[in-house]
């Protein structure tokens, strides 16, 4: 028997699963109703897009259920923005939709921006299902999804690993490349920065009109308040960004074919955010020109709500409960005998960056006030380490950390896959290893302490606890930094052991400016650190590997995604590169780099 929980209104569907006490979003049918009735023809893509401009999607598969999603454009069916819309749905075992397992009607509510989530349960494990939505005779295309295998099933797992898909002035060649592979993936693992809240930040976004977004409200995040940087600030803004991203035909098609497993990173709310704080102004009050605290709880709540409305994620969302208890997205998903996924949230509970963005501080290489350089990027190690050891900032927060350690330790899956937002492995850089570095800056920095390098004590605590518990085959999958890396993990990176305690593979962005491109923009021409940027092109990847012996592969100037294939014996990872995303023309896959981690080794083998 198949039961379907449905609804589009977060106010009435907090858990989004029948077992979680989800309310009736309207029009729930009795289980299995109309299952034998034939379905009508499927609309063409041109017809469909007028009513369902964001297509359809599925996510967070379990052995007996998967979340199905769509959104209706009310104007496409003669309705106003405040009207609810009745949506028919059908879920079947076959693509022709003749072997129906669930069918009925649900309401896409105006209060949820006409998004709709369905959770058919009682499905068979490790099975493909097909589904479709319909309003007044116009249908979506037929979507395809797949349930997870039973935890005891000895089956291989194959997924794509992706992150960082800035749309502004950028083309999604990565999605074209993935579609061209025509793979039978189990899921797409998306590790954050699915959207970017800023729509014209010239520091990393390209101009032009073809790939642009106009926000209904928008807030000016420029320190000069000169409208040079506009970002989402309201619920209407964040909804607009999701809607515009999902209109892209390539992204729609990937969602149509594969279930997604998603976590967020910073840009689902604000750049380098922590809790309900952004860092857009680097603590410069744009009006008083004094130091400021960039806290905005209402903005965070809007970002959370839009994320929940538009992602088919099995999250707990309680909008009537205040921040930070309104949404909980950390969770585990099991995929047969060999894979358990641990999806963490590294933004909602983390401490502030240890080095304030406001005042200059030469002890950490922070040469000027109100700057991310020296507070988050290129932070001098000798000044940072004692401060970190004293304050011990947390990235996961106490409750999530305890949950994570407990869940990983007790997992009996062959591979423990950590869906991780920001890089775990230590990425120090001895600047003197770059060519032409003057003596004044010949010291060691952490490239980015917004990632785990900024939370060194907690990282050690976690890796040490997992190591002491005998956890085997920890495979960390990471996004955020717009580069491809493959690294081995140690409890103490300065004292590597013969056998590492796990491995980490980091995927480049789908389209977002590469780390190299970002650093060129972020370090001002008159900064004392400018020689680092000038030397970056020819020396960064080698200097990173020379500084960090645990780093086995580095490419800081790349775009693409990774393919991961896991079985009882090994985890195979392939980095798939595409060309410049600021160019409209797709030139195919430009490079592939392959790696293997054999079971029990915790090592990166470069093929
Ligand atoms: Fe990103």
Coordinates of C-alpha atoms and ligand atoms in Angstrom, one line a residue:
X1 CA 0.0 0.0 0.0
X2 CA 1.2 3.5 -0.8
X3 CA 0.5 6.4 1.4
X4 CA 1.1 9.9 0.3
X5 CA 1.6 12.9 2.5
X6 CA 1.3 16.1 0.7
X7 CA 1.3 19.9 1.1
X8 CA 3.0 23.0 0.1
X9 CA 2.5 25.1 3.1
X10 CA 5.3 24.9 5.7
X11 CA 3.0 26.2 8.3
X12 CA 0.9 23.0 8.1
X13 CA 3.5 20.5 7.0
X14 CA 6.4 20.6 9.5
X15 CA 7.8 17.2 9.1
X16 CA 6.8 16.4 5.5
X17 CA 6.5 12.7 6.3
X18 CA 3.4 10.9 7.3
X19 CA 5.2 9.6 10.4
X20 CA 6.4 13.0 11.4
X21 CA 2.9 14.4 12.0
X22 CA 2.6 16.2 8.7
X23 CA -0.6 18.1 8.4
X24 CA -2.9 17.7 5.4
X25 CA -1.8 20.3 2.9
X26 CA -5.2 19.9 1.4
X27 CA -7.0 17.3 -0.7
X28 CA -5.2 14.2 0.6
X29 CA -6.7 11.1 -1.1
X30 CA -7.3 7.9 0.7
X31 CA -4.2 5.7 0.2
X32 CA -4.1 4.1 -3.2
X33 CA -7.1 5.8 -4.6
X34 CA -7.7 5.8 -8.3
X35 CA -4.6 3.6 -8.7
X36 CA -6.2 1.6 -11.6
X37 CA -7.4 4.5 -13.7
X38 CA -5.5 5.2 -16.9
X39 CA -3.6 8.5 -17.2
X40 CA -3.8 10.9 -20.1
X41 CA -1.1 12.1 -22.5
X42 CA 2.0 14.0 -21.3
X43 CA 2.3 17.6 -22.4
X44 CA 5.2 18.7 -24.5
X45 CA 8.1 20.6 -22.9
X46 CA 6.8 23.9 -24.3
X47 CA 3.3 23.4 -22.9
X48 CA 4.6 22.1 -19.6
X49 CA 6.9 25.0 -18.9
X50 CA 4.1 27.6 -18.9
X51 CA 2.4 25.9 -15.9
X52 CA 5.4 24.2 -14.3
X53 CA 8.3 26.6 -15.1
X54 CA 10.5 24.9 -12.4
X55 CA 9.7 21.4 -13.6
X56 CA 9.8 18.7 -11.0
X57 CA 12.3 17.1 -8.6
X58 CA 12.8 14.3 -6.1
X59 CA 15.1 13.9 -3.2
X60 CA 16.2 12.1 0.0
X61 CA 15.3 8.6 -1.1
X62 CA 14.7 6.0 1.6
X63 CA 14.0 2.3 1.0
X64 CA 10.3 2.9 1.2
X65 CA 9.8 6.5 0.2
X66 CA 11.1 9.5 -1.7
X67 CA 10.1 13.1 -1.6
X68 CA 8.6 14.4 -4.8
X69 CA 8.4 18.1 -5.6
X70 CA 6.9 20.6 -8.1
X71 CA 5.8 24.2 -8.4
X72 CA 2.8 25.6 -10.2
X73 CA 2.8 29.1 -11.8
X74 CA -0.7 30.2 -10.9
X75 CA -0.9 32.6 -13.9
X76 CA -0.3 29.7 -16.2
X77 CA -3.7 28.2 -15.3
X78 CA -5.7 31.4 -14.9
X79 CA -5.2 31.8 -11.2
X80 CA -4.1 34.7 -9.1
X81 CA -1.0 34.8 -6.8
X82 CA -3.2 34.3 -3.8
X83 CA -5.2 31.4 -5.1
X84 CA -4.4 27.8 -4.2
X85 CA -4.1 25.4 -7.1
X86 CA -5.3 21.8 -7.3
X87 CA -2.6 19.5 -8.6
X88 CA -3.1 15.9 -9.7
X89 CA -0.3 13.5 -9.3
X90 CA 0.6 10.0 -10.4
X91 CA 3.4 7.7 -9.2
X92 CA 4.1 4.5 -11.2
X93 CA 6.5 1.7 -11.7
X94 CA 6.9 2.4 -15.4
X95 CA 7.7 5.3 -17.5
X96 CA 4.4 5.1 -19.4
X97 CA 2.6 5.5 -16.0
X98 CA 0.4 2.4 -16.5
X99 CA 1.6 0.5 -13.4
X100 CA 0.3 3.1 -10.9
X101 CA 1.1 2.9 -7.2
X102 CA -0.3 6.3 -6.1
X103 CA -2.6 8.8 -7.6
X104 CA -4.6 11.7 -6.3
X105 CA -5.0 15.4 -5.9
X106 CA -3.1 17.9 -3.7
X107 CA -3.1 21.6 -3.3
X108 CA -0.2 23.8 -4.2
X109 CA -0.8 26.6 -1.7
X110 CA -0.2 30.3 -2.3
X111 CA 1.3 30.5 1.2
X112 CA 4.1 28.1 0.0
X113 CA 4.7 30.0 -3.3
X114 CA 2.7 27.2 -5.0
X115 CA 5.4 24.7 -4.3
X116 CA 4.2 21.1 -3.6
X117 CA 5.8 18.2 -1.8
X118 CA 4.6 14.7 -1.8
X119 CA 6.0 11.8 0.1
X120 CA 4.8 8.4 -1.2
X121 CA 5.6 5.7 1.2
X122 CA 5.3 1.9 1.1
X123 CA 7.5 1.8 -2.0
X124 CA 9.8 -1.0 -2.9
X125 CA 13.5 -0.6 -2.1
X126 CA 16.1 -0.1 -4.8
X127 CA 13.5 0.5 -7.5
X128 CA 13.0 3.1 -10.1
X129 CA 9.7 5.0 -10.0
X130 CA 8.2 7.5 -12.4
X131 CA 5.9 10.4 -11.5
X132 CA 4.1 13.3 -13.0
X133 CA 2.0 16.3 -12.0
X134 CA -1.0 17.8 -13.8
X135 CA -3.1 20.9 -13.6
X136 CA -6.1 21.4 -15.8
X137 CA -4.9 19.0 -18.5
X138 CA -1.3 20.4 -18.6
X139 CA 1.3 18.0 -17.2
X140 CA 4.9 18.1 -16.2
X141 CA 7.3 15.9 -18.1
X142 CA 7.5 12.4 -16.6
X143 CA 10.1 12.4 -13.7
X144 CA 12.3 9.5 -12.8
X145 CA 13.5 8.7 -9.3
X146 CA 14.8 5.7 -7.4
X147 CA 14.4 4.4 -3.8
X148 CA 17.3 3.4 -1.7
X149 CA 18.2 -0.2 -1.4
X150 CA 17.6 -2.1 1.8
X151 CA 20.5 -1.6 4.3
X152 CA 21.4 -5.3 4.0
X153 CA 21.6 -5.2 0.2
X154 CA 25.1 -5.9 -1.3
X155 CA 24.8 -3.4 -4.1
X156 CA 27.2 -0.8 -5.6
X157 CA 26.4 2.9 -5.3
X158 CA 27.1 5.5 -7.9
X159 CA 26.5 9.2 -7.5
X160 CA 27.6 12.6 -8.8
X161 CA 29.0 15.0 -6.3
X162 CA 28.4 18.7 -6.9
X163 CA 28.5 22.2 -5.4
X164 CA 28.5 25.9 -6.1
X165 CA 26.4 26.7 -9.1
X166 CA 26.5 30.5 -9.4
X167 CA 24.2 31.5 -12.2
X168 CA 25.0 35.2 -12.6
X169 CA 26.8 35.6 -15.9
X170 CA 27.7 31.9 -15.9
X171 CA 26.7 28.9 -17.9
X172 CA 26.1 25.4 -16.5
X173 CA 28.4 23.4 -18.8
X174 CA 28.8 21.0 -15.9
X175 CA 25.2 19.9 -16.1
X176 CA 25.4 19.5 -19.8
X177 CA 28.4 17.2 -19.3
X178 CA 26.7 15.2 -16.6
X179 CA 23.6 14.8 -18.8
X180 CA 25.8 13.7 -21.8
X181 CA 27.2 10.9 -19.7
X182 CA 23.7 9.3 -19.6
X183 CA 24.6 7.6 -16.3
X184 CA 22.4 5.4 -14.2
X185 CA 23.2 7.4 -11.0
X186 CA 21.6 6.5 -7.7
X187 CA 21.5 10.2 -6.7
X188 CA 23.1 13.6 -7.0
X189 CA 24.9 14.8 -3.9
X190 CA 24.8 18.6 -3.7
X191 CA 27.1 20.0 -1.1
X192 CA 26.0 23.6 -0.9
X193 CA 25.8 27.0 -2.7
X194 CA 22.9 25.7 -4.8
X195 CA 22.0 29.4 -5.1
X196 CA 23.9 32.5 -4.6
X197 CA 22.1 35.2 -2.7
X198 CA 24.0 38.0 -4.5
X199 CA 22.9 38.8 -8.0
X200 CA 25.6 41.3 -9.1
X201 CA 28.6 41.1 -6.8
X202 CA 31.3 42.2 -9.2
X203 CA 34.0 40.6 -7.0
X204 CA 33.0 37.2 -8.3
X205 CA 29.9 37.5 -10.5
X206 CA 30.0 38.5 -14.2
X207 CA 27.7 41.1 -15.7
X208 CA 25.5 40.8 -18.7
X209 CA 21.8 40.4 -19.2
X210 CA 21.4 36.8 -20.4
X211 CA 22.2 35.1 -17.1
X212 CA 20.9 37.7 -14.6
X213 CA 18.2 38.0 -11.9
X214 CA 16.2 41.0 -10.8
X215 CA 15.2 40.8 -7.2
X216 CA 11.8 42.2 -6.1
X217 CA 13.4 43.9 -3.1
X218 CA 17.1 43.3 -2.6
X219 CA 19.5 44.7 -0.1
X220 CA 22.6 46.7 -0.9
X221 CA 25.6 44.9 0.6
X222 CA 28.1 47.3 -0.7
X223 CA 30.1 49.1 2.1
X224 CA 29.7 52.2 0.0
X225 CA 25.9 51.7 -0.3
X226 CA 26.2 52.6 -3.9
X227 CA 24.0 49.8 -5.2
X228 CA 27.0 48.1 -6.7
X229 CA 26.2 44.9 -4.8
X230 CA 22.7 43.7 -4.4
X231 CA 21.7 40.5 -2.6
X232 CA 18.5 38.7 -1.5
X233 CA 17.1 40.0 1.8
X234 CA 13.5 39.1 1.9
X235 CA 11.4 35.9 1.4
X236 CA 10.3 37.2 -1.9
X237 CA 14.0 37.7 -2.9
X238 CA 15.1 34.2 -1.9
X239 CA 12.1 32.6 -3.6
X240 CA 12.9 34.6 -6.8
X241 CA 16.4 33.3 -6.8
X242 CA 15.3 29.7 -6.5
X243 CA 12.7 30.1 -9.2
X244 CA 15.1 31.7 -11.6
X245 CA 17.7 29.0 -11.1
X246 CA 15.3 26.2 -11.5
X247 CA 14.0 27.6 -14.8
X248 CA 17.3 26.6 -16.4
X249 CA 16.6 23.7 -18.7
X250 CA 19.8 21.8 -17.9
X251 CA 19.2 22.0 -14.1
X252 CA 15.5 21.0 -14.6
X253 CA 16.6 18.0 -16.6
X254 CA 19.1 16.8 -14.0
X255 CA 16.4 17.1 -11.4
X256 CA 13.9 15.2 -13.6
X257 CA 16.3 12.3 -14.0
X258 CA 17.9 11.9 -10.5
X259 CA 16.9 12.3 -6.9
X260 CA 19.0 14.9 -5.1
X261 CA 20.5 14.8 -1.6
X262 CA 21.2 18.3 -0.6
X263 CA 22.9 20.3 2.2
X264 CA 23.4 24.0 2.1
X265 CA 26.5 26.1 2.6
X266 CA 26.8 29.9 3.1
X267 CA 25.2 31.3 0.0
X268 CA 21.8 29.9 0.6
X269 CA 21.8 32.7 3.1
X270 CA 24.8 35.0 2.9
X271 CA 28.5 34.8 2.0
X272 CA 30.6 33.2 4.8
X273 CA 27.7 33.4 7.1
X274 CA 27.5 32.0 10.7
X275 CA 24.2 31.4 12.4
X276 CA 22.0 34.5 11.5
X277 CA 25.0 36.7 10.8
X278 CA 26.3 37.7 7.4
X279 CA 29.8 39.0 6.7
X280 CA 28.9 41.1 3.7
X281 CA 30.3 44.4 5.1
X282 CA 33.3 42.9 6.9
X283 CA 31.9 44.6 9.9
X284 CA 31.9 48.1 8.5
X285 CA 28.7 50.0 9.3
X286 CA 27.8 51.6 5.9
X287 CA 26.2 54.6 7.6
X288 CA 28.3 55.4 10.7
X289 CA 31.5 53.9 9.2
X290 CA 32.1 52.3 12.6
X291 CA 32.4 48.6 13.3
X292 CA 29.1 46.7 13.2
X293 CA 27.5 43.3 13.8
X294 CA 25.8 41.9 10.8
X295 CA 23.0 40.0 12.5
X296 CA 19.7 39.7 10.7
X297 CA 17.5 37.0 12.1
X298 CA 14.5 37.8 9.8
X299 CA 16.7 37.5 6.8
X300 CA 18.0 34.1 7.9
X301 CA 14.5 32.9 8.6
X302 CA 13.5 33.9 5.0
X303 CA 16.4 32.1 3.6
X304 CA 15.6 29.0 5.6
X305 CA 12.0 29.0 4.5
X306 CA 12.8 29.4 0.8
X307 CA 15.3 26.6 1.0
X308 CA 12.7 24.3 2.6
X309 CA 10.1 25.2 0.0
X310 CA 12.3 24.6 -3.0
X311 CA 14.4 21.7 -2.0
X312 CA 13.0 18.1 -1.8
X313 CA 14.8 17.5 1.4
X314 CA 13.7 15.4 4.4
X315 CA 14.2 18.3 6.8
X316 CA 12.3 19.2 10.0
X317 CA 10.9 22.7 9.4
X318 CA 9.0 24.6 12.1
X319 CA 8.6 28.2 11.0
X320 CA 6.7 29.1 14.1
X321 CA 9.7 28.2 16.3
X322 CA 12.4 30.8 16.4
X323 CA 15.9 30.6 15.0
X324 CA 17.9 28.4 15.2
X325 CA 15.2 25.8 15.9
X326 CA 13.1 26.6 12.9
X327 CA 14.9 24.1 10.6
X328 CA 17.1 21.0 11.1
X329 CA 18.8 19.7 8.0
X330 CA 21.4 17.4 9.4
X331 CA 20.5 13.7 8.9
X332 CA 21.6 10.3 7.7
X333 CA 20.7 8.4 4.6
X334 CA 21.5 4.7 4.1
X335 CA 22.2 3.2 0.7
X336 CA 22.5 -0.6 1.0
X337 CA 25.2 -2.4 2.8
X338 CA 28.1 -0.3 1.8
X339 CA 27.1 3.4 2.1
X340 CA 25.7 5.5 4.9
X341 CA 25.6 9.2 4.3
X342 CA 26.0 11.7 7.1
X343 CA 24.7 15.1 6.0
X344 CA 25.8 17.9 8.3
X345 CA 24.9 21.6 8.7
X346 CA 28.0 23.8 9.0
X347 CA 26.3 27.2 9.0
X348 CA 23.4 27.3 11.5
X349 CA 25.3 26.5 14.7
X350 CA 28.9 27.6 14.0
X351 CA 30.7 30.2 16.1
X352 CA 31.8 33.6 14.7
X353 CA 35.0 33.7 12.7
X354 CA 37.7 33.9 15.3
X355 CA 39.5 36.9 13.9
X356 CA 37.1 39.8 13.7
X357 CA 36.7 41.3 10.2
X358 CA 36.8 44.8 11.7
X359 CA 40.1 46.0 13.1
X360 CA 43.5 45.3 11.6
X361 CA 45.6 42.7 13.4
X362 CA 49.2 42.2 12.2
X363 CA 49.6 39.1 14.4
X364 CA 47.4 37.2 12.0
X365 CA 48.5 39.1 8.8
X366 CA 45.5 41.4 8.8
X367 CA 46.9 44.6 7.4
X368 CA 43.8 46.7 7.1
X369 CA 40.4 47.3 8.8
X370 CA 37.2 45.7 7.5
X371 CA 38.8 43.0 5.4
X372 CA 38.3 39.3 4.9
X373 CA 42.0 39.1 4.1
X374 CA 43.7 38.2 7.4
X375 CA 40.4 37.4 9.1
X376 CA 39.1 34.6 6.9
X377 CA 41.6 34.2 4.1
X378 CA 45.4 34.0 4.2
X379 CA 45.5 34.1 8.0
X380 CA 48.9 33.9 9.5
X381 CA 49.3 30.5 11.2
X382 CA 51.6 31.6 14.0
X383 CA 49.1 34.2 15.2
X384 CA 46.0 32.2 14.6
X385 CA 46.9 28.9 16.3
X386 CA 47.2 30.2 19.9
X387 CA 44.0 32.2 19.6
X388 CA 42.1 29.1 18.3
X389 CA 43.6 26.9 21.0
X390 CA 42.4 29.3 23.6
X391 CA 38.8 30.0 22.3
X392 CA 38.1 26.5 20.7
X393 CA 35.3 27.7 18.4
X394 CA 32.8 25.1 17.3
X395 CA 31.7 24.5 13.8
X396 CA 29.0 21.9 14.3
X397 CA 27.6 23.1 17.6
X398 CA 27.5 20.8 20.6
X399 CA 24.2 19.0 19.8
X400 CA 25.0 18.3 16.2
X401 CA 28.6 17.2 17.0
X402 CA 27.3 14.6 19.5
X403 CA 24.8 13.4 17.0
X404 CA 27.4 13.1 14.3
X405 CA 30.0 11.2 16.4
X406 CA 27.3 8.8 17.7
X407 CA 25.9 8.2 14.2
X408 CA 29.2 7.6 12.5
X409 CA 30.5 5.4 15.3
X410 CA 27.5 3.1 15.4
X411 CA 27.2 2.8 11.6
X412 CA 27.7 -0.7 10.2
X413 CA 28.0 0.5 6.6
X414 CA 31.3 -0.4 4.8
X415 CA 31.8 3.3 3.9
X416 CA 30.9 6.2 6.1
X417 CA 30.4 9.1 3.6
X418 CA 30.4 12.5 5.2
X419 CA 28.4 15.1 3.1
X420 CA 30.6 17.9 4.3
X421 CA 30.3 21.6 3.4
X422 CA 33.7 23.1 4.1
X423 CA 37.1 21.4 3.7
X424 CA 38.3 19.2 6.5
X425 CA 42.0 18.6 5.6
X426 CA 44.5 21.2 6.7
X427 CA 45.4 23.6 3.9
X428 CA 48.3 25.7 5.1
X429 CA 50.5 27.5 2.6
X430 CA 54.1 28.4 3.2
X431 CA 54.2 31.6 1.1
X432 CA 57.9 31.2 0.6
X433 CA 57.2 28.2 -1.6
X434 CA 55.7 30.5 -4.2
X435 CA 58.1 32.2 -6.5
X436 CA 59.1 35.8 -5.9
X437 CA 57.7 36.2 -2.4
X438 CA 59.3 39.1 -0.5
X439 CA 60.8 38.5 3.0
X440 CA 58.1 40.6 4.7
X441 CA 55.4 38.0 3.9
X442 CA 57.6 34.9 3.9
X443 CA 55.4 33.1 6.5
X444 CA 52.8 30.3 6.7
X445 CA 49.1 31.1 6.3
X446 CA 45.9 29.1 6.3
X447 CA 44.3 29.8 3.0
X448 CA 40.8 29.8 4.4
X449 CA 39.7 29.7 8.1
X450 CA 36.0 29.8 7.2
X451 CA 36.5 26.1 6.7
X452 CA 37.7 23.5 9.2
X453 CA 41.1 25.0 9.5
X454 CA 39.4 27.7 11.6
X455 CA 38.0 25.1 14.0
X456 CA 41.1 23.1 14.5
X457 CA 40.4 22.0 18.1
X458 CA 37.0 20.6 17.2
X459 CA 38.4 19.0 14.0
X460 CA 41.0 17.2 16.1
X461 CA 38.4 16.2 18.7
X462 CA 36.1 14.7 15.9
X463 CA 38.9 12.9 14.0
X464 CA 40.5 11.6 17.2
X465 CA 37.1 10.2 18.5
X466 CA 36.4 8.5 15.2
X467 CA 39.9 7.1 15.1
X468 CA 39.8 5.8 18.7
X469 CA 36.4 4.2 18.0
X470 CA 38.0 2.3 15.2
X471 CA 35.8 3.8 12.5
X472 CA 36.9 2.5 9.1
X473 CA 36.5 3.9 5.6
X474 CA 35.6 7.5 6.4
X475 CA 35.1 9.1 3.0
X476 CA 34.6 12.9 3.2
X477 CA 32.9 14.6 0.2
X478 CA 33.3 18.3 0.2
X479 CA 32.3 21.4 -1.8
X480 CA 32.7 25.2 -1.1
X481 CA 36.2 26.1 -2.2
X482 CA 35.8 25.9 -6.0
X483 CA 38.8 23.6 -6.6
X484 CA 39.4 19.9 -7.0
X485 CA 41.4 18.3 -4.2
X486 CA 42.1 14.8 -3.0
X487 CA 43.6 14.4 0.4
X488 CA 44.3 11.9 3.2
X489 CA 43.2 12.8 6.8
X490 CA 45.2 12.6 10.0
X491 CA 44.2 13.5 13.6
X492 CA 47.3 15.7 13.7
X493 CA 48.3 16.9 10.3
X494 CA 51.7 17.9 11.6
X495 CA 52.3 14.3 12.8
X496 CA 50.9 12.1 10.0
X497 CA 50.7 8.4 10.8
X498 CA 51.5 5.5 8.5
X499 CA 47.8 4.8 8.0
X500 CA 45.6 7.9 7.6
X501 CA 42.2 7.9 9.3
X502 CA 40.2 8.7 6.2
X503 CA 40.2 10.4 2.9
X504 CA 38.6 13.6 1.5
X505 CA 37.6 14.4 -2.0
X506 CA 36.7 18.0 -2.8
X507 CA 34.7 18.9 -5.9
X508 CA 35.1 22.1 -7.9
X509 CA 32.1 24.3 -8.5
X510 CA 29.5 23.6 -11.2
X511 CA 30.1 27.2 -12.3
X512 CA 31.3 29.5 -9.5
X513 CA 34.5 31.5 -9.9
X514 CA 37.5 29.2 -9.1
X515 CA 39.5 29.7 -6.0
X516 CA 42.3 31.2 -8.2
X517 CA 39.8 33.6 -9.8
X518 CA 38.4 34.6 -6.4
X519 CA 41.7 35.3 -4.8
X520 CA 42.7 37.5 -7.7
X521 CA 39.6 39.7 -7.0
X522 CA 39.7 39.6 -3.2
X523 CA 43.3 40.7 -2.6
X524 CA 43.5 44.4 -3.4
X525 CA 46.3 45.6 -5.8
X526 CA 47.9 47.6 -3.0
X527 CA 47.8 44.8 -0.4
X528 CA 51.1 43.6 1.0
X529 CA 49.9 40.1 0.0
X530 CA 49.5 41.0 -3.7
X531 CA 52.8 39.1 -4.6
X532 CA 51.0 35.9 -3.5
X533 CA 48.4 36.5 -6.1
X534 CA 50.9 37.4 -8.7
X535 CA 52.7 34.1 -8.1
X536 CA 49.5 32.0 -7.8
X537 CA 49.1 31.1 -11.4
X538 CA 52.3 29.2 -11.7
X539 CA 52.9 28.0 -8.2
X540 CA 49.8 27.6 -6.0
X541 CA 48.9 24.0 -6.6
X542 CA 52.5 22.8 -6.2
X543 CA 53.1 25.0 -3.2
X544 CA 50.0 23.7 -1.6
X545 CA 51.1 20.1 -2.1
X546 CA 54.6 20.9 -0.9
X547 CA 53.2 22.5 2.3
X548 CA 50.7 19.8 2.9
X549 CA 52.1 16.3 2.3
X550 CA 48.6 14.8 2.9
X551 CA 47.3 16.6 -0.2
X552 CA 47.7 14.2 -3.2
X553 CA 46.0 16.3 -5.9
X554 CA 45.3 20.0 -6.3
X555 CA 43.7 22.1 -9.0
X556 CA 42.6 25.5 -7.8
X557 CA 41.5 26.7 -11.2
X558 CA 38.8 24.3 -12.3
X559 CA 35.1 23.8 -12.9
X560 CA 33.0 20.6 -13.0
X561 CA 31.8 17.8 -10.8
X562 CA 32.9 14.5 -9.4
X563 CA 31.6 11.0 -10.1
X564 CA 31.8 8.5 -7.2
X565 CA 31.4 4.7 -7.5
X566 CA 31.5 2.7 -4.3
X567 CA 31.3 -1.0 -3.6
X568 CA 32.6 -3.5 -1.0
X569 CA 36.2 -3.2 -2.3
X570 CA 36.8 0.4 -3.2
X571 CA 35.7 3.9 -3.7
X572 CA 36.5 5.3 -7.2
X573 CA 36.3 9.0 -7.7
X574 CA 36.6 10.8 -11.0
X575 CA 36.9 14.6 -11.3
X576 CA 35.2 15.7 -14.5
X577 CA 36.3 19.2 -15.7
X578 CA 34.6 21.5 -18.2
X579 CA 35.6 24.8 -19.8
X580 CA 35.2 28.4 -18.7
X581 CA 31.6 28.9 -17.4
X582 CA 31.6 32.6 -18.3
X583 CA 31.6 31.6 -22.0
X584 CA 28.3 30.6 -23.5
X585 CA 29.7 27.9 -25.8
X586 CA 30.0 24.4 -24.4
X587 CA 33.2 22.8 -25.4
X588 CA 32.7 19.4 -23.8
X589 CA 34.6 17.6 -21.0
X590 CA 38.1 19.1 -20.9
X591 CA 39.8 16.7 -18.5
X592 CA 39.2 13.7 -16.3
X593 CA 41.3 12.8 -13.2
X594 CA 40.7 9.4 -11.5
X595 CA 41.5 8.2 -8.0
X596 CA 40.8 5.1 -6.0
X597 CA 40.6 4.5 -2.3
X598 CA 40.8 0.8 -1.6
X599 CA 38.8 -0.5 1.4
X600 CA 40.7 -0.4 4.6
X601 CA 43.6 1.8 3.4
X602 CA 42.4 5.4 3.9
X603 CA 44.7 6.4 1.1
X604 CA 44.3 8.2 -2.2
X605 CA 45.6 6.3 -5.1
X606 CA 46.0 8.5 -8.2
X607 CA 45.3 6.6 -11.4
Ligands
LIG1 FE1 30.6 28.4 -3.4

